[in-house]
Short mmCIF file of C-alpha atoms in Angstrom, two decimals:
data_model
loop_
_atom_site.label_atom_id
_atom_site.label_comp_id
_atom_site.label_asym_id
_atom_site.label_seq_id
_atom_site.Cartn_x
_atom_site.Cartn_y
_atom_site.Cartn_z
CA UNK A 5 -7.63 16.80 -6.30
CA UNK A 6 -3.56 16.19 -5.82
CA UNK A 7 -2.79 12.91 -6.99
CA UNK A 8 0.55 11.12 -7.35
CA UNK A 9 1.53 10.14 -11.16
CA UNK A 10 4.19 7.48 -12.27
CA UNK A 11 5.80 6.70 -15.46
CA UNK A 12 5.94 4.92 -17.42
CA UNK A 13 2.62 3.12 -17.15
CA UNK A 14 4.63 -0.13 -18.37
CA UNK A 15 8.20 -0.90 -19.07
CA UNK A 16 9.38 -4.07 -20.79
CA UNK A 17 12.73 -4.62 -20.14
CA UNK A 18 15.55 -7.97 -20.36
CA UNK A 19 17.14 -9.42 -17.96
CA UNK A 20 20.22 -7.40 -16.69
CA UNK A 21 19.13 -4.43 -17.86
CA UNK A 22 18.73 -0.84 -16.19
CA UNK A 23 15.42 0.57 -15.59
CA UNK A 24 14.20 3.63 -13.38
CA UNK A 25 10.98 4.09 -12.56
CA UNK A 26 9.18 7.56 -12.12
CA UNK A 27 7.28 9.19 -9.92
CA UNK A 28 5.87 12.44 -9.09
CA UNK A 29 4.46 12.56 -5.37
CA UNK A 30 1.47 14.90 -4.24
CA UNK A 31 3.35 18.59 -3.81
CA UNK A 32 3.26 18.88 -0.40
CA UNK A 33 3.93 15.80 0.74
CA UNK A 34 7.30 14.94 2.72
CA UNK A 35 7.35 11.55 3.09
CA UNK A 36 8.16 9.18 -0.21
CA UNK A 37 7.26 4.99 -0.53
CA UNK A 38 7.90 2.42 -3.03
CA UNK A 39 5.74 -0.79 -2.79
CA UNK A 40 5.83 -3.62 -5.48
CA UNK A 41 2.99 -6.25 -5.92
CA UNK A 42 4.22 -9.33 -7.82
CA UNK A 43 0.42 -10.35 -9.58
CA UNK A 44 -2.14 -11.92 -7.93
CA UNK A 45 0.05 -11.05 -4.34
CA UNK A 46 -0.14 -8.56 -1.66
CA UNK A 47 1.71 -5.44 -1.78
CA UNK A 48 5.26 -5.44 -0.38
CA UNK A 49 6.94 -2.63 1.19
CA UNK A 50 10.06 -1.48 -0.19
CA UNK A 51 12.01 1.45 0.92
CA UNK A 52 10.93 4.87 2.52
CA UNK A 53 12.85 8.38 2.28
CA UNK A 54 12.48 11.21 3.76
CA UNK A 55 14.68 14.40 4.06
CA UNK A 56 16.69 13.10 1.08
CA UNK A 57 17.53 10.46 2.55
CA UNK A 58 16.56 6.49 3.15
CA UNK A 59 14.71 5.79 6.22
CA UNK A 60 13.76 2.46 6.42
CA UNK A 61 13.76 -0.33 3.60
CA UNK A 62 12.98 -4.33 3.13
CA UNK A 63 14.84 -7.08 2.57
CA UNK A 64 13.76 -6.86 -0.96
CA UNK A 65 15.63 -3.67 -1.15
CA UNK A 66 18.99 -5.24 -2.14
CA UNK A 67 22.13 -3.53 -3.74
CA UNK A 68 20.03 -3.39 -6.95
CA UNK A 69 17.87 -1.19 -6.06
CA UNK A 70 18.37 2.92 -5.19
CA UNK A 71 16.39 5.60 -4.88
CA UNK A 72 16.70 8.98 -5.79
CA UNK A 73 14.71 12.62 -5.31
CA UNK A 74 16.87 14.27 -8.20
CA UNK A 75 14.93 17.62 -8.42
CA UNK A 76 12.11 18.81 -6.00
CA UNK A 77 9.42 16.77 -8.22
CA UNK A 78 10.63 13.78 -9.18
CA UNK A 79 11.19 10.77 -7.09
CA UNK A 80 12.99 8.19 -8.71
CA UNK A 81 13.33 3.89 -8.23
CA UNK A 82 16.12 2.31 -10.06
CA UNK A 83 17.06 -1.31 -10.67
CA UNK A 84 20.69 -1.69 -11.51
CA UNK A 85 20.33 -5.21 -12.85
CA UNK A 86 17.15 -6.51 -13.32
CA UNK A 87 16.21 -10.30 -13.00
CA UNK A 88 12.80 -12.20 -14.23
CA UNK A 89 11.52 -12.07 -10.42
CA UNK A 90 11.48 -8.56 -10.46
CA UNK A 91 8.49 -8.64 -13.00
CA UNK A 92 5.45 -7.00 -11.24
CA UNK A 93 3.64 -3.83 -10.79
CA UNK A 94 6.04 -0.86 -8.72
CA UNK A 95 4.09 1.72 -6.55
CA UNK A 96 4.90 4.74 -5.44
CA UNK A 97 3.58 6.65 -2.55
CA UNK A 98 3.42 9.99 -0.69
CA UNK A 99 2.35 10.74 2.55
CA UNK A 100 2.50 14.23 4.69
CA UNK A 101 0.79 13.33 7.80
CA UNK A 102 -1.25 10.18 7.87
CA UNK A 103 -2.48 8.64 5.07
CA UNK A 104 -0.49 7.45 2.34
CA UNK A 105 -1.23 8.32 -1.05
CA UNK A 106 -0.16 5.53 -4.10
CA UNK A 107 -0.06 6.05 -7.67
CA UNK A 108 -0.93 4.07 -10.00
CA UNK A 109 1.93 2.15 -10.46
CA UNK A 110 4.13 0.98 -12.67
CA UNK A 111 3.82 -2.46 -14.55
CA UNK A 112 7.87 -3.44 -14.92
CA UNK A 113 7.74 -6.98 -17.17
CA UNK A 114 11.35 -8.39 -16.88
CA UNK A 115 12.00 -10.85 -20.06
CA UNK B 22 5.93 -10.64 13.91
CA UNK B 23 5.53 -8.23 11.09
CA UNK B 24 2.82 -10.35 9.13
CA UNK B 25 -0.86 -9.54 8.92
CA UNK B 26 -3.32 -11.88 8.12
CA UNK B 27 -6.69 -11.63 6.50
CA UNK B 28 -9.79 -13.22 5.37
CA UNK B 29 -11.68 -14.97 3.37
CA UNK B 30 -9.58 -14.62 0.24
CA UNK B 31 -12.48 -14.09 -1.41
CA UNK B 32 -16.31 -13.08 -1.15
CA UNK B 33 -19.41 -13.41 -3.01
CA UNK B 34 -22.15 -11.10 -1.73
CA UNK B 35 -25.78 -9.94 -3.23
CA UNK B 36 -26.27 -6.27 -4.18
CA UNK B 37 -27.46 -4.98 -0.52
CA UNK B 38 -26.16 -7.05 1.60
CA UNK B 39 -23.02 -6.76 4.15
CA UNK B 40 -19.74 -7.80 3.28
CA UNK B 41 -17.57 -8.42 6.12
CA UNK B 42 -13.20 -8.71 5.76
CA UNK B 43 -11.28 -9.49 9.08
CA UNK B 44 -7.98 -9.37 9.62
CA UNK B 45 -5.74 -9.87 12.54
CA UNK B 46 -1.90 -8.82 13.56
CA UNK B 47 0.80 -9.61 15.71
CA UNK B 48 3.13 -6.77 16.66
CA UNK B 49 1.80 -4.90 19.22
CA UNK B 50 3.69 -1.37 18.33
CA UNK B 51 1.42 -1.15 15.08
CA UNK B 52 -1.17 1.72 15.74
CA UNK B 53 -2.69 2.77 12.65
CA UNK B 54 -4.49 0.44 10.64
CA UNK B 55 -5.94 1.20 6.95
CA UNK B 56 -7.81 -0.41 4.73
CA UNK B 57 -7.62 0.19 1.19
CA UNK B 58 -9.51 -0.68 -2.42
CA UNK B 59 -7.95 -1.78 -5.55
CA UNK B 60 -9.04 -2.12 -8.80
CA UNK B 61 -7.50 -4.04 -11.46
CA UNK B 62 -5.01 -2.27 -12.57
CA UNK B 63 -5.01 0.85 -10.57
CA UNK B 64 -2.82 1.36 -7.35
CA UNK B 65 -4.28 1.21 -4.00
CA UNK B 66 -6.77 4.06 -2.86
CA UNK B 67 -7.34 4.67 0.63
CA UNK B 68 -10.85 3.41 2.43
CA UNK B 69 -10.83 4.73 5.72
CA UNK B 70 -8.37 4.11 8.82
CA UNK B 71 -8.42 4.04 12.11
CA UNK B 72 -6.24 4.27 15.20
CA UNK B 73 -6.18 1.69 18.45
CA UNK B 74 -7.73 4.84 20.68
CA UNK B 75 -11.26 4.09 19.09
CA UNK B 76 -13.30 0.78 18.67
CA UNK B 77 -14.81 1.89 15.74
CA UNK B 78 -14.48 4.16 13.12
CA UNK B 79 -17.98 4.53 10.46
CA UNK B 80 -17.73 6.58 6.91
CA UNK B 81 -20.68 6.40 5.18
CA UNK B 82 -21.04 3.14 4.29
CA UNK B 83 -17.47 1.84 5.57
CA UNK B 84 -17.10 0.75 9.16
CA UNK B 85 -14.14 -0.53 10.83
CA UNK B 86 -14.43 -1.95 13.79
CA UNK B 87 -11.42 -2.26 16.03
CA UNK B 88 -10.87 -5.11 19.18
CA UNK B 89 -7.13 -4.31 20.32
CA UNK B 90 -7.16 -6.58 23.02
CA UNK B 91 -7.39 -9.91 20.44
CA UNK B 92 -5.27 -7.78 18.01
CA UNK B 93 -8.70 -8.08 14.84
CA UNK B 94 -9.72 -5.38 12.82
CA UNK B 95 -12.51 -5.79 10.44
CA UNK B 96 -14.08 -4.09 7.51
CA UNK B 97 -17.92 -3.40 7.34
CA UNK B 98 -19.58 -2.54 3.95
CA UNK B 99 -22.99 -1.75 4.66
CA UNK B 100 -25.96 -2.01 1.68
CA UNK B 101 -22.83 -3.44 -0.82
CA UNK B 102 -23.20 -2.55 -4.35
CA UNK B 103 -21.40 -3.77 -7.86
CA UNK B 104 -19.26 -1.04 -7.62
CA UNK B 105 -17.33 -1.75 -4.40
CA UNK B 106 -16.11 -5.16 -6.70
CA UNK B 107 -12.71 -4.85 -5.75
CA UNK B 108 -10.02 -6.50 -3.94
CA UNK B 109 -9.56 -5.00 -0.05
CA UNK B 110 -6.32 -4.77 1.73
CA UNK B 111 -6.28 -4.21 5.28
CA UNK B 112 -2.84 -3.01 6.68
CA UNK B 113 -1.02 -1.84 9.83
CA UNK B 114 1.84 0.13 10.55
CA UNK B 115 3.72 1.85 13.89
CA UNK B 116 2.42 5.48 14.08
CA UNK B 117 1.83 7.95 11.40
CA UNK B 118 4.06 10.30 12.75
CA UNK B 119 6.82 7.94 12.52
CA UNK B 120 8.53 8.92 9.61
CA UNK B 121 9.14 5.61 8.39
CA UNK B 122 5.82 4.01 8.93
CA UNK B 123 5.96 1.39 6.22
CA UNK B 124 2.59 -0.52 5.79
CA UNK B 125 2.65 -4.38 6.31
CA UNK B 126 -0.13 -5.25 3.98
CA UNK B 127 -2.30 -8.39 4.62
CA UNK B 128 -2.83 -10.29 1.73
CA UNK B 129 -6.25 -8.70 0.37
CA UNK B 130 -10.04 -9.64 -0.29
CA UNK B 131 -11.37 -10.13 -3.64
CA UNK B 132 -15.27 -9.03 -3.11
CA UNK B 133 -17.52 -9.37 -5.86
CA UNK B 134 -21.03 -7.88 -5.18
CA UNK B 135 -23.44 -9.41 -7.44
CA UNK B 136 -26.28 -7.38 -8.90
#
C-alpha cells in the first residue's frame, strides 16, 4: 500500500540554524500538508500547496518557514532560522480526494 | 471559531468494553469530520470519517455518530481491545473538495484498554 515517507526521521539542530525537512507524498496525490505537534499537544496545521503553489497557511507559518515541491517527488519544509520553540515532531501529508494521508513525521529537536 | 474541542483527555477501559470520545465544534462551514489514531511515535493514521449528510457512519468496530444540529461528533469503539491503546484525534475541516481543507485538530484522547 502507497504510503507517504519523510526524512530524516530526526534532526538535531541549534538555534539559528537552517533545516529542511523531507517528504515524499503518496504518487498520485495532488494536494500537499505540513502539520507540527509540539509533544504531548495536538497537531497544528501549517501550510497547504497545491498546483505549486501555497494555498492556505497558519499563523505559525511565519517568514521562516517555505515550502517547496522541487522535483515531481519531493516536497520540501524549510526553516530559515530556527528557534528552541520550534522543537517538535513535523508532519507531512497528502491527500487526492478526501482523506489525508500523514507520514510519519519528522522529530526536529532545536538546541 | 476554528477550535475543536474534545473529551475526556484520557480513558481507562477493560478489554471488551466500549470506549466512547466526543468532541464538539463551532464553525458551521466544517463538513467533514475525521477521526484518527496515533501511536507513539508514528504520525496520524486515518480511523474512519464522516460527512454532516449522515448521522452515523459504522466500520467494523468504529462508529461515529454524528448530531449536526448541537455541532458533537463522537467516536464508538465497540468490544475495545489492547491494541486500539492509542491516543484519538477527532478533527473537522470545510469540504474535501476544497483544495485547502486544512484539519483543525481537537486536542486528542489517550485510551488505554486494559487486558
Amino acid at each position: 500500500e502507497p504510503e507517504v515517507t519523510q526524512t530524516p526521521s530526526h534532526q538535531v539542530t541549534q538555534m539559528g540554524q537552517e533545516v529542511i525537512l523531507r517528504c515524499v507524498p503518496i504518487s498520485n496525490h495532488l494536494y500537499f500538508y505540513w502539520y507540527r505537534q509540539i509533544l504531548g499537544q495536538k497537531v497544528e496545521f501549517l501550510v497547504s500547496f497545491y498546483n505549486n503553489e501555497i494555498s492556505e497557511k497558519s499563523e505559525i507559518f511565519d517568514d521562516q518557514f517555505s515550502v517547496e515541491r522541487p522535483d515531481g517527488s519531493n516536497f520540501t519544509l524549510k526553516i530559515r532560522s530556527t528557534k528552541l520553540e520550534d522543537s517538535a515532531m513535523y508532519f507531512c501529508a497528502s491527500k487526492k480526494e478526501y482523506e489525508q494521508y500523514f507520514g510519519p513525521g519528522t522529530r526536529l529537536t532545536v538546541t | 471559531q476554528q477550535q475543536v474541542k474534545q473529551s475526556p483527555q484520557s480513558l481507562i477501559v477493560q478489554k471488551g468494553g466500549i470506549s466512547i470520545i466526543n468532541c464538539a465544534y463551532e464553525n458551521t462551514a466544517f463538513d467533514y469530520f475525521p477521526w484518527y489514531q496515533q501511536f507513539p511515535g508514528k504520525g496520524p493514521a486515518l480511523l474512519i470519517a464522516i460527512r454532516p449528510d449522515v448521522s452515523e457512519k459504522k466500520e467494523g468496530r468504529f462508529t461515529i455518530s454524528f448530531n449536526k444540529s448541537a455541532k458533537q461528533f463522537s467516536l464508538h469503539i465497540m468490544d475495545s481491545q489492547p491494541g486500539d491503546s492509542a491516543t484519538y484525534f477527532c478533527a473537522a475541516s470545510r469540504s474535501p473538495h476544497n483544495y485547502g481543507q486544512n484539519f483543525v485538530f481537537g486536542p486528542g484522547t489517550r485510551l488505554s484498554v486494559l487486558p
